[in-house]
mmCIF file of C-alpha atoms and ligand atoms in Angstrom:
data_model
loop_
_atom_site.group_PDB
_atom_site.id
_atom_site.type_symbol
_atom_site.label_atom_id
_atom_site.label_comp_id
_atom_site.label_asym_id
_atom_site.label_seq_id
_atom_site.Cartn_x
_atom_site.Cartn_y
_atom_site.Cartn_z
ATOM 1 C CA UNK A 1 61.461 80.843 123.958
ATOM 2 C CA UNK A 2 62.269 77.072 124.164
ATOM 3 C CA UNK A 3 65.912 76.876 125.570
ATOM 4 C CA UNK A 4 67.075 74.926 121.778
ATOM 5 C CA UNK A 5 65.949 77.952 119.537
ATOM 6 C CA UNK A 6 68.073 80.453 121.767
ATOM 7 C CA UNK A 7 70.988 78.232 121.349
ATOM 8 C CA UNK A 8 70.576 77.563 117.903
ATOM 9 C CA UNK A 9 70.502 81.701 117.476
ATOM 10 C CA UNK A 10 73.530 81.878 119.508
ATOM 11 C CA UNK A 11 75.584 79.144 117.506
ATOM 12 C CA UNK A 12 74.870 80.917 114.176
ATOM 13 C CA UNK A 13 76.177 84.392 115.645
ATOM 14 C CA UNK A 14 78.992 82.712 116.851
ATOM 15 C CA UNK A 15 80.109 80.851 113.943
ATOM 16 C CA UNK A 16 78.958 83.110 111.306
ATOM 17 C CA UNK A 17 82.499 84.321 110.535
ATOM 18 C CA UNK A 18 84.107 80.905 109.514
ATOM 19 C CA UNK A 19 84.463 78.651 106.929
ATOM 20 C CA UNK A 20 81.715 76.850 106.575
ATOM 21 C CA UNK A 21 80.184 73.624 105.006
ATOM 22 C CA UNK A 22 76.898 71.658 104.783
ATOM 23 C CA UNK A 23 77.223 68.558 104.504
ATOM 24 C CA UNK A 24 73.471 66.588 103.084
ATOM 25 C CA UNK A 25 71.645 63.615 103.172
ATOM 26 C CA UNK A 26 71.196 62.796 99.363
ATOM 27 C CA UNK A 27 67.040 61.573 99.709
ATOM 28 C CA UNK A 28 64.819 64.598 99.033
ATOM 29 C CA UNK A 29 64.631 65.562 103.103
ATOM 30 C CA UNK A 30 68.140 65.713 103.088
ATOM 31 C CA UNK A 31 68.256 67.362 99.476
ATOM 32 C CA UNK A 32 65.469 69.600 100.176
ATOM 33 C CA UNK A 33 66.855 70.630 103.981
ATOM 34 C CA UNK A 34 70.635 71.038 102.324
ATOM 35 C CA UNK A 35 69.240 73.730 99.978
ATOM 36 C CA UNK A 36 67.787 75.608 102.315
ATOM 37 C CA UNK A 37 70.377 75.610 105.535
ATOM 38 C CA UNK A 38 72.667 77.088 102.446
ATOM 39 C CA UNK A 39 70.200 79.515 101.240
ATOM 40 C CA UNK A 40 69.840 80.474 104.926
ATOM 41 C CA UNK A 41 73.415 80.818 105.672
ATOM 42 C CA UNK A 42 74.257 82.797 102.269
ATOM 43 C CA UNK A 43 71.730 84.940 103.105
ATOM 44 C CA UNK A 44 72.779 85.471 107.052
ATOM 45 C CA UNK A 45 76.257 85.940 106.707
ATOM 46 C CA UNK A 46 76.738 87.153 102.445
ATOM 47 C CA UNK A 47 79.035 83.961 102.223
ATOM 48 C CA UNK A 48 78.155 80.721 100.384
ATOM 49 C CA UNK A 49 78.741 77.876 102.058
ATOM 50 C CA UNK A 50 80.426 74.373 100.897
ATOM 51 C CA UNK A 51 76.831 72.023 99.733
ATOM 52 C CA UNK A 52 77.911 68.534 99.956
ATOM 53 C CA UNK A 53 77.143 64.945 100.414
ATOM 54 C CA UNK A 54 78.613 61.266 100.987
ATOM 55 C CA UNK A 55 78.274 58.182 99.011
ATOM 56 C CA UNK A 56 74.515 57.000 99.146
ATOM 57 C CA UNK A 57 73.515 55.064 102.117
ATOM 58 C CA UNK A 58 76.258 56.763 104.144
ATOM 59 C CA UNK A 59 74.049 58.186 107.150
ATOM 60 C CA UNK A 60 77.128 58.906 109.604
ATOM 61 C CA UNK A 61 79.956 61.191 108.936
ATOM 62 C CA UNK A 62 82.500 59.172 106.914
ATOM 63 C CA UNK A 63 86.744 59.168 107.380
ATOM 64 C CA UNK A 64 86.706 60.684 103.801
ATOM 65 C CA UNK A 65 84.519 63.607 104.823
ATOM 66 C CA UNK A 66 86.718 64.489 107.755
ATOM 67 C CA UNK A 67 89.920 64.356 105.399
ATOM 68 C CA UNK A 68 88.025 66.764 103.470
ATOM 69 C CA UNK A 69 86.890 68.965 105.818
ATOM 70 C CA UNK A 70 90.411 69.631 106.872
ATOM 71 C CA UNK A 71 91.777 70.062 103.538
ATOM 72 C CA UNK A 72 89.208 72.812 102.524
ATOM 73 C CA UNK A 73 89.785 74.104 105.856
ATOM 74 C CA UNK A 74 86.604 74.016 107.316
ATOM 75 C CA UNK A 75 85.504 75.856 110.934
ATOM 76 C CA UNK A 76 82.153 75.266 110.971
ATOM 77 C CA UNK A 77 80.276 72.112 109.767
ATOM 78 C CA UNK A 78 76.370 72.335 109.340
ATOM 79 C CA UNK A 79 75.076 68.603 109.264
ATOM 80 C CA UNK A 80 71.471 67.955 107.962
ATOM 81 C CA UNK A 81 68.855 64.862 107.845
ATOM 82 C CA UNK A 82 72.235 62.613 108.607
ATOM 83 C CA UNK A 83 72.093 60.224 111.699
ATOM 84 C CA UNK A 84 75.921 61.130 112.914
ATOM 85 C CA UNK A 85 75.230 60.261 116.353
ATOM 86 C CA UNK A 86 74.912 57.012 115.414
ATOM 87 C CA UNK A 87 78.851 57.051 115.038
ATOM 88 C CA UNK A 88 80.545 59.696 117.279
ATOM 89 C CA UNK A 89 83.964 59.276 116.467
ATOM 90 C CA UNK A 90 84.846 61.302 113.551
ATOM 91 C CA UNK A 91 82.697 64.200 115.490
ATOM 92 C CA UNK A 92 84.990 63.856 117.804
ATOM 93 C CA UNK A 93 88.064 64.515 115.190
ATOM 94 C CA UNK A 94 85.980 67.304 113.491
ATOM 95 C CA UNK A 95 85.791 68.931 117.049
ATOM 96 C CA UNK A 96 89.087 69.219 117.024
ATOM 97 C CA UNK A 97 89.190 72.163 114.316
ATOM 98 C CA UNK A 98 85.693 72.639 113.890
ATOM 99 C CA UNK A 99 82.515 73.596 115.551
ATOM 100 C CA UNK A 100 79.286 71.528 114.264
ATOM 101 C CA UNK A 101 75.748 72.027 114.197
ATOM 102 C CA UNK A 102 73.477 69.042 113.565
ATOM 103 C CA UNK A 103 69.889 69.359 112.562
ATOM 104 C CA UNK A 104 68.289 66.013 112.192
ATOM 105 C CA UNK A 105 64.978 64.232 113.217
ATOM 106 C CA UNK A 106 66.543 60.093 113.504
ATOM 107 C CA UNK A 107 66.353 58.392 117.188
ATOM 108 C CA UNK A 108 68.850 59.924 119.108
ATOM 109 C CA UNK A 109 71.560 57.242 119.705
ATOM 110 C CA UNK A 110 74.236 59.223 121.222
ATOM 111 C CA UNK A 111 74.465 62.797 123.275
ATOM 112 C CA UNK A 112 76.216 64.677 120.930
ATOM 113 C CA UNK A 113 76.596 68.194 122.720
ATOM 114 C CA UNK A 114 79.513 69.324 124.357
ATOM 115 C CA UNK A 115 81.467 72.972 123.520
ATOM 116 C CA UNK A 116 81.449 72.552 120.331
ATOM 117 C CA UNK A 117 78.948 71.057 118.690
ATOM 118 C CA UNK A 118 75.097 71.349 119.214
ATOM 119 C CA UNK A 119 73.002 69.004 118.122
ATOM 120 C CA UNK A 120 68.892 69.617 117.680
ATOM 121 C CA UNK A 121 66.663 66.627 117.027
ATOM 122 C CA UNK A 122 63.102 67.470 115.955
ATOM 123 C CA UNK A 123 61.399 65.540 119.021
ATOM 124 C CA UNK A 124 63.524 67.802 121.212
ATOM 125 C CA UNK A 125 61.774 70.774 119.733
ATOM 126 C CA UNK A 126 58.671 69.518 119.700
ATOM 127 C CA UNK A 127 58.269 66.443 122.019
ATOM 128 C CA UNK A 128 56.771 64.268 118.919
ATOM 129 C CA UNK A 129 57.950 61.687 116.824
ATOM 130 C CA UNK A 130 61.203 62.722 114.946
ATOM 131 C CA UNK A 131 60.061 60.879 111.838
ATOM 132 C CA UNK A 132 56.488 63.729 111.785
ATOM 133 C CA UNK A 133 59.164 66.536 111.451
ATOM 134 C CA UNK A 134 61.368 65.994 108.910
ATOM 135 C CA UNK A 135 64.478 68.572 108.638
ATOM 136 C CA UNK A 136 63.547 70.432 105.476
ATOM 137 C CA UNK A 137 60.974 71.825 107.568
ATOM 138 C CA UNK A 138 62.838 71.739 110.841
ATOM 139 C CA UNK A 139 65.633 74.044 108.828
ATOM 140 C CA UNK A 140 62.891 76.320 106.980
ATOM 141 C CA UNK A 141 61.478 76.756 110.708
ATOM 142 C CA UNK A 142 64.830 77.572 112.215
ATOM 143 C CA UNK A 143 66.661 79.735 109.784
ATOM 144 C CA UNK A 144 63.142 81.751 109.313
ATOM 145 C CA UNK A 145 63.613 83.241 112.703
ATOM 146 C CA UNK A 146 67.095 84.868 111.328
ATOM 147 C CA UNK A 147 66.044 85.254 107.854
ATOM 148 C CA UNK A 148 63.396 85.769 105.783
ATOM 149 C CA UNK A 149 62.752 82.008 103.845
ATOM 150 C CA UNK A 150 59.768 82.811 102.399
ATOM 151 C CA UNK A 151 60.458 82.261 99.327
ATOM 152 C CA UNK A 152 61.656 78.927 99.961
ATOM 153 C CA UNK A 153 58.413 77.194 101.258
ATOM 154 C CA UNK A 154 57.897 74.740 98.053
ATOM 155 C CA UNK A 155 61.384 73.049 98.832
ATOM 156 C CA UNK A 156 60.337 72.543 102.636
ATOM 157 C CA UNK A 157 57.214 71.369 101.022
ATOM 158 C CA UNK A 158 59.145 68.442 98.440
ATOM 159 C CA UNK A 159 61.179 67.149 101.929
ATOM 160 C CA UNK A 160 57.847 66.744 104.058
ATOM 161 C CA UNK A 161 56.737 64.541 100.985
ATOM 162 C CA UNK A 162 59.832 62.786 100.500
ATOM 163 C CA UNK A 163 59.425 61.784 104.177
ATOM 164 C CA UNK A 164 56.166 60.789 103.884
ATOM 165 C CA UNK A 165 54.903 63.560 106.143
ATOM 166 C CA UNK A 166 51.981 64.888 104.334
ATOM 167 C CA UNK A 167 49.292 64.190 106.636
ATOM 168 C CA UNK A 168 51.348 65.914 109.588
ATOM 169 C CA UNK A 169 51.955 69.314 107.630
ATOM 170 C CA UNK A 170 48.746 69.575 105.422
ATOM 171 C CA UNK A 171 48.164 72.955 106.317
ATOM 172 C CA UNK A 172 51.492 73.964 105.069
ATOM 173 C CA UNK A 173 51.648 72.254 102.013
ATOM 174 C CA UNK A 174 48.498 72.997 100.952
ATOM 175 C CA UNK A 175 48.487 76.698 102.092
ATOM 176 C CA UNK A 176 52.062 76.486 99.608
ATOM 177 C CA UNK A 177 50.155 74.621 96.302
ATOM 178 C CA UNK A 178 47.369 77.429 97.057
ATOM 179 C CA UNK A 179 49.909 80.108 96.853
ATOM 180 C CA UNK A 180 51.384 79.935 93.861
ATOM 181 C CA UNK A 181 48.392 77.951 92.359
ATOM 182 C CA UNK A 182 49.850 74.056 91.935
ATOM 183 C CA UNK A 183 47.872 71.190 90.794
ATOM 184 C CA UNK A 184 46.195 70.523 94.199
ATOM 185 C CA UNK A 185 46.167 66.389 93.873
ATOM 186 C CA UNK A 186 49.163 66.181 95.356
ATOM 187 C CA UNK A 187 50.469 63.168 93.301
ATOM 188 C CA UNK A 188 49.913 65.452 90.010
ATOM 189 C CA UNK A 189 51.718 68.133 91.401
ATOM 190 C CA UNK A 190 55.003 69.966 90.782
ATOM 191 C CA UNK A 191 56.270 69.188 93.643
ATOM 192 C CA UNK A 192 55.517 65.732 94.149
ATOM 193 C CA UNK A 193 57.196 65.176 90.318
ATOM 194 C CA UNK A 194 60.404 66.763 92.049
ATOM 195 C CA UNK A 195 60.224 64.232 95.181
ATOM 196 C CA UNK A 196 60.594 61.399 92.746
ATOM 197 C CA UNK A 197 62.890 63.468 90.754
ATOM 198 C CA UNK A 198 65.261 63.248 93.120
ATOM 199 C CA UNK A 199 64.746 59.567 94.406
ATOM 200 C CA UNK A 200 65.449 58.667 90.754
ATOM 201 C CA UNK A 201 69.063 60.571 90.753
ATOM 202 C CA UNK A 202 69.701 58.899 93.630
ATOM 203 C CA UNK A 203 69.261 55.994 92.952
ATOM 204 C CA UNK A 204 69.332 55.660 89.481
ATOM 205 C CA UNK A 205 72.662 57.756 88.445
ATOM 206 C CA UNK A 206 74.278 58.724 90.913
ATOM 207 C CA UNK A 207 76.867 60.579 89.131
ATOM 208 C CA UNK A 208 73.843 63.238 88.379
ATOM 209 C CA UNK A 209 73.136 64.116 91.978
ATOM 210 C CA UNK A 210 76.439 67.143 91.825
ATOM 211 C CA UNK A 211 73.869 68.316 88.697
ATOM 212 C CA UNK A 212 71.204 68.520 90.352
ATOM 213 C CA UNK A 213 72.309 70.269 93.526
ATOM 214 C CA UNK A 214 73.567 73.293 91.199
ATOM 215 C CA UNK A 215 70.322 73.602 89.183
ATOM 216 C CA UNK A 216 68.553 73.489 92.519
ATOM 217 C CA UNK A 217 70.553 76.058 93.775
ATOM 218 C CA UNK A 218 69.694 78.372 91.204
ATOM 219 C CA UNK A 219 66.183 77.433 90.991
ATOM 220 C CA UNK A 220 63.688 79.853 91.847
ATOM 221 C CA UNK A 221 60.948 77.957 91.333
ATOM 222 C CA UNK A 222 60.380 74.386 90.849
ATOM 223 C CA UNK A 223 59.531 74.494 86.818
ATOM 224 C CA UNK A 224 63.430 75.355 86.856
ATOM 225 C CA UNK A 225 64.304 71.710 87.777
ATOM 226 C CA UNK A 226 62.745 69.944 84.961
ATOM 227 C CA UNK A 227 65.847 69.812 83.011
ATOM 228 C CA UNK A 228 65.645 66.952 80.361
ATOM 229 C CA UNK A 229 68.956 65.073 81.517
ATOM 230 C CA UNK A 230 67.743 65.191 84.778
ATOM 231 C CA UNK A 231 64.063 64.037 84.279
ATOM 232 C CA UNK A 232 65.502 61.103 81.657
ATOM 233 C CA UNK A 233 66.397 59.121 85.422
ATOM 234 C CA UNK A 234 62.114 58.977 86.580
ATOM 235 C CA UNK A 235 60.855 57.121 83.785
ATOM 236 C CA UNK A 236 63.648 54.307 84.149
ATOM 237 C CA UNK A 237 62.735 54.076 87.568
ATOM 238 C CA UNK A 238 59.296 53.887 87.346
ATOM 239 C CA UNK A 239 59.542 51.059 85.096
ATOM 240 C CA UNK A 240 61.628 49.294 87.900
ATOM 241 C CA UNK A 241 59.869 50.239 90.529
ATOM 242 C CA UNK A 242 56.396 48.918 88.756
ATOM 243 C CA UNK A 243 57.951 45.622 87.711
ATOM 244 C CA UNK A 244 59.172 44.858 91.722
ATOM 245 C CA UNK A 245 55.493 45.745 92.655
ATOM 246 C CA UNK A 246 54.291 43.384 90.944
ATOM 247 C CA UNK A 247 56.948 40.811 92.257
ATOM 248 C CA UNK A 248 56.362 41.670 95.651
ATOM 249 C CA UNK A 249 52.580 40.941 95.472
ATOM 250 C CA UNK A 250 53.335 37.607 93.948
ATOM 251 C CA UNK A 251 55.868 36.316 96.166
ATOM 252 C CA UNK A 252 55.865 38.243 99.443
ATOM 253 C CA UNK A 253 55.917 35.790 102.612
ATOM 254 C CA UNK A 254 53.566 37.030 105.266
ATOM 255 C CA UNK A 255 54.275 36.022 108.756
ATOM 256 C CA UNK A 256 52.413 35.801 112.094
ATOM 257 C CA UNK A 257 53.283 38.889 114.084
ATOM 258 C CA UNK A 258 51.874 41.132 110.871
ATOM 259 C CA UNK A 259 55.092 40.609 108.828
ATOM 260 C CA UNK A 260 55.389 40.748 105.074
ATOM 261 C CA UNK A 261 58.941 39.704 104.133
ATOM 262 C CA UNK A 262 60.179 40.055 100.762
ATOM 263 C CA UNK A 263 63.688 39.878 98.904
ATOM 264 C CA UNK A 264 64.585 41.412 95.417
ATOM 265 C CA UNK A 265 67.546 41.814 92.908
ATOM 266 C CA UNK A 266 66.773 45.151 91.380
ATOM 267 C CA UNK A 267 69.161 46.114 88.849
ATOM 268 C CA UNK A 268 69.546 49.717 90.520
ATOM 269 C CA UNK A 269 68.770 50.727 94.319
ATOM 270 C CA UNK A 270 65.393 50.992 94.068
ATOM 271 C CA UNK A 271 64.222 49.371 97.646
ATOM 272 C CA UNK A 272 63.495 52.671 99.918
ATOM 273 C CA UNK A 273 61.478 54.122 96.744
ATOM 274 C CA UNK A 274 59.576 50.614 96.632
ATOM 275 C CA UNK A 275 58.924 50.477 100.224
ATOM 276 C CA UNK A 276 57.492 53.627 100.871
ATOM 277 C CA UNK A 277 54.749 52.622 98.136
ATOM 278 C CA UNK A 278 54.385 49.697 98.730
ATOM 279 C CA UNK A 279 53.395 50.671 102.566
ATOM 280 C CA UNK A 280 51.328 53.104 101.847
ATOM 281 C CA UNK A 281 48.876 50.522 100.938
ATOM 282 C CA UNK A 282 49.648 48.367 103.858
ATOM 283 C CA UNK A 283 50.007 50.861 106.689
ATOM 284 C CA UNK A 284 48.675 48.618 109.696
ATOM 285 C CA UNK A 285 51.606 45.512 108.491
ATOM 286 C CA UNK A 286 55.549 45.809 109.233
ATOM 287 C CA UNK A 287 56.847 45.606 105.732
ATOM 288 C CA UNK A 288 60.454 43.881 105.223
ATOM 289 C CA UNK A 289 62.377 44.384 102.085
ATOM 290 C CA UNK A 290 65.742 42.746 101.259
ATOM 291 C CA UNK A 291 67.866 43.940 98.499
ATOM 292 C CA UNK A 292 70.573 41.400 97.073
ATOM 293 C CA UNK A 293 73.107 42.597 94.530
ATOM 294 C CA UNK A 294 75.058 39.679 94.898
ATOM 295 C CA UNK A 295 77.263 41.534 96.670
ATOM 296 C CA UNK A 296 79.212 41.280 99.928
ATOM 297 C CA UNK A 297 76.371 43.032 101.671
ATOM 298 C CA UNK A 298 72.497 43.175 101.782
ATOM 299 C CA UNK A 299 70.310 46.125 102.326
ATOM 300 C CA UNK A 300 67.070 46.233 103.870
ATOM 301 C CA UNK A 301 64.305 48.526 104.726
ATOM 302 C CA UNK A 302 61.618 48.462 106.933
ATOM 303 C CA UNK A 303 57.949 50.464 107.202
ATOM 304 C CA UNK A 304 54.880 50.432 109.328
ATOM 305 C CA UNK A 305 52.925 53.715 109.154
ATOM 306 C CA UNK A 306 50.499 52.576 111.543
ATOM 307 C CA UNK A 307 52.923 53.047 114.102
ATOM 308 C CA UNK A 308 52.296 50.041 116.287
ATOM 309 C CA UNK A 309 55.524 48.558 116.016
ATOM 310 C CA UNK A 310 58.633 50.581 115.980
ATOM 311 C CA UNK A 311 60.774 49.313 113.079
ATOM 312 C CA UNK A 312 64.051 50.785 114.322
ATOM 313 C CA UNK A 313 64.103 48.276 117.220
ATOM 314 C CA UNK A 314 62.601 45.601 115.230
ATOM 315 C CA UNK A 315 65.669 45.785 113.161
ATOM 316 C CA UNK A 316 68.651 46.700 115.613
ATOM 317 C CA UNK A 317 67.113 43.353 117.224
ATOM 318 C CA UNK A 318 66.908 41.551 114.303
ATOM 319 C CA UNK A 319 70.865 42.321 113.618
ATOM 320 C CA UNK A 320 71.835 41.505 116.846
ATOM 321 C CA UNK A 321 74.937 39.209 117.314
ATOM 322 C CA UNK A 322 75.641 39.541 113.367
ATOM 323 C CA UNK A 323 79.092 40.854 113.031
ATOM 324 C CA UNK A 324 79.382 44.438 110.769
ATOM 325 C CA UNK A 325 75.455 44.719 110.938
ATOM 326 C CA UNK A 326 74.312 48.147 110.285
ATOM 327 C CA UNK A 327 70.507 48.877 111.425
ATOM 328 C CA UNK A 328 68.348 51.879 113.043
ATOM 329 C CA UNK A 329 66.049 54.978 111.716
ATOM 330 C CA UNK A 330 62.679 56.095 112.630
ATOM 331 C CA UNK A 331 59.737 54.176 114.477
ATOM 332 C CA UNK A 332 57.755 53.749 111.069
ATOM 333 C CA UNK A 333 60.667 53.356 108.535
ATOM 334 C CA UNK A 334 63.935 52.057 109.458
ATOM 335 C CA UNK A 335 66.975 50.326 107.682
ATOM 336 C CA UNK A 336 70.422 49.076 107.455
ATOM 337 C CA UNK A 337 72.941 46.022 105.962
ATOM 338 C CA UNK A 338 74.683 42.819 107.064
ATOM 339 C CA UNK A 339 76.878 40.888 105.308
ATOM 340 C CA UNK A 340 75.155 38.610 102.618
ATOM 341 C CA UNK A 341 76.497 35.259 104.385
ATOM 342 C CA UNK A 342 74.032 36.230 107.352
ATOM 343 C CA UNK A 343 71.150 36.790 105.651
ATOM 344 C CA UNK A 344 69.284 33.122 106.933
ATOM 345 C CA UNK A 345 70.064 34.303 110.521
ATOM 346 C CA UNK A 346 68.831 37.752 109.914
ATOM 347 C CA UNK A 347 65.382 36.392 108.349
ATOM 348 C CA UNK A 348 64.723 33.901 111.168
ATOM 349 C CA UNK A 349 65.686 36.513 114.085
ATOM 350 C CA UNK A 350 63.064 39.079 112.501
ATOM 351 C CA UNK A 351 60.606 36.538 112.268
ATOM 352 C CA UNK A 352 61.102 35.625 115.516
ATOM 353 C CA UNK A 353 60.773 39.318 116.682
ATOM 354 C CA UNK A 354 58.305 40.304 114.653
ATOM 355 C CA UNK A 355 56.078 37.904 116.416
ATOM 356 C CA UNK A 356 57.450 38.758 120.225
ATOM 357 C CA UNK A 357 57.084 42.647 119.342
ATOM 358 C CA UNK A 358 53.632 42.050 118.828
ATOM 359 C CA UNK A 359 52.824 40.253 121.613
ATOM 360 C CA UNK A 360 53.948 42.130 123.866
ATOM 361 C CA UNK A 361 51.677 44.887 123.420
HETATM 362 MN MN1 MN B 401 64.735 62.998 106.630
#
């Protein structure tokens, strides 16, 4: 047995005593993968565990969440589809009355283990690309070896198409539509509507996202979710999302180097959803969106499902010497922020980058 799955046993035997929270990435991976590490702990230990998440966009563990952790008392933090090593510091404080287990599949940035926390990326599992084994599956695959999850195989199934890893896991989610006889385009299916279902709490009303944790939690199986106020979110989005679509064909700027650059000013935060359609028909370019509120900040996302440039390091280049930049993520589908005054710089560094990342091959 592969050294990580015998200390991933141990950590759970260890820690199944205490007080214990998961804390959630809010996209459906990190929706999806939340659900299950708390199905998996109920069922391991007879205990529910604290389900919770951060503000959107808040991939590393947050001062707030620590304050809360200690309030409610917590001893053992579960962290899922979050990129906390990217900002060790308030591990560090949680270490100090906690023990942690992270389960995520983002670049590694920073060695998180030590006594009390253990931290499992994907690609240490498996030696692949993080981004091909996204953690709904990566927690389904875990927990199954202490519990029996099957049962639970559709909501793996909604995070590997939230993370756009289909192709990867076909056997699985097929094998899953087969079983309990789905619509079998998966675009028509059940379980794709739920994928956008989620991307359209998230980023459409926020406020819903408590909602739809609880009906998911009580789900058992995925007609249960199609609750009228929570479906009321997709068609709004899909409106937005079809109108920037056709924006972005009209005015995208395509640069050498296999760059297609493009800003909007969405009414809601609809650029991740965008992007990840958007590059599905343009898997062999590195697709650049930039999304202006008129705010102090701008967000951006990055894609190239091709693989031939990795858009994490196209981006934490592109930030580089911009004060309070945020970037990083996968190879194929990275992001981050900078402040809005910085946005010329940040265009004409990832244009120059775009070009020398190419070339370089
Ligand atoms: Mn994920």
């Amino acid at each position: 047995m592969k050294e990580e799955l015998k200390e991933f046993k141990k950590f759970i035997e260890d820690n199944k005593e205490k007080r214990t929270a998961v804390l959630h990435h809010t996209d459906p991976d990190g929706v999806c993968s939340g659900i299950i590490t708390a199905k998996a702990l109920e069922r391991i230990t007879g205990k529910k565990p604290l389900l919770f998440h951060q503000n959107p966009g808040e991939i590393t563990v947050t001062e707030n969440t620590v304050k809360e952790l200690k309030e409610k008392q917590i001893q053992f933090l579960v962290s899922v589809d979050l990129s906390v090593d990217q900002n060790p510091e308030p591990i560090k404080e949680i270490e100090e009355f906690a023990k942690i287990l992270v389960l995520d599949h983002h670049k590694t940035y920073n060695e998180l283990n030590s006594t009390e926390t253990l931290m499992i990326k994907s690609k240490d599992l498996t030696g692949v690309e993080g981004s091909k084994y996204p953690v709904s599956k990566l927690s389904f695959d875990l927990f199954s070896d202490l519990t029996d999850l099957k049962d639970l195989d559709w909501i793996a199934c909604i995070g590997l198409l939230g993370d756009n890893a289909y192709s990867e896991w076909k056997d699985f989610v097929d094998g899953t539509i087969e079983k309990y006889g789905f619509e079998k385009k998966i675009e028509e299916n059940i379980l794709f509507k739920i994928k956008k279902l989620i991307e359209s709490i998230e980023v459409m009303d926020y406020s819903k996202m408590e909602n739809l944790i609880n009906v998911f939690l009580s789900a058992k199986k995925p007609e249960d979710l199609m609750k009228k106020d929570l479906l009321m979110e997709l068609e709004g989005m899909e409106k937005e999302v079809a109108f920037w679509r056709m924006e972005f064909e009209q005015k995208k700027e395509v640069f050498p180097g296999e760059l297609i650059y493009f800003e909007l000013k969405p009414e809601h935060s609809i650029k991740s959803v965008l992007i990840n359609r958007i590059s599905q028909r343009y898997k062999n370019k590195t697709i650049v969106l930039v999304q202006d509120f008129s705010e102090e900040h701008v967000y951006f996302s990055a894609r190239r499902q091709d693989f031939k440039v990795k858009v994490n390091d196209l981006l934490e280049k592109a930030v580089e010497g911009i004060p309070e930049a945020t970037a990083g993520g996968h190879i194929p589908a990275a992001a981050g922020r900078i402040p809005r005054k910085y946005l010329k710089q940040f265009k004409e560094n990832l244009i120059k980058k775009a070009t020398k990342v190419k070339s370089e091959k």
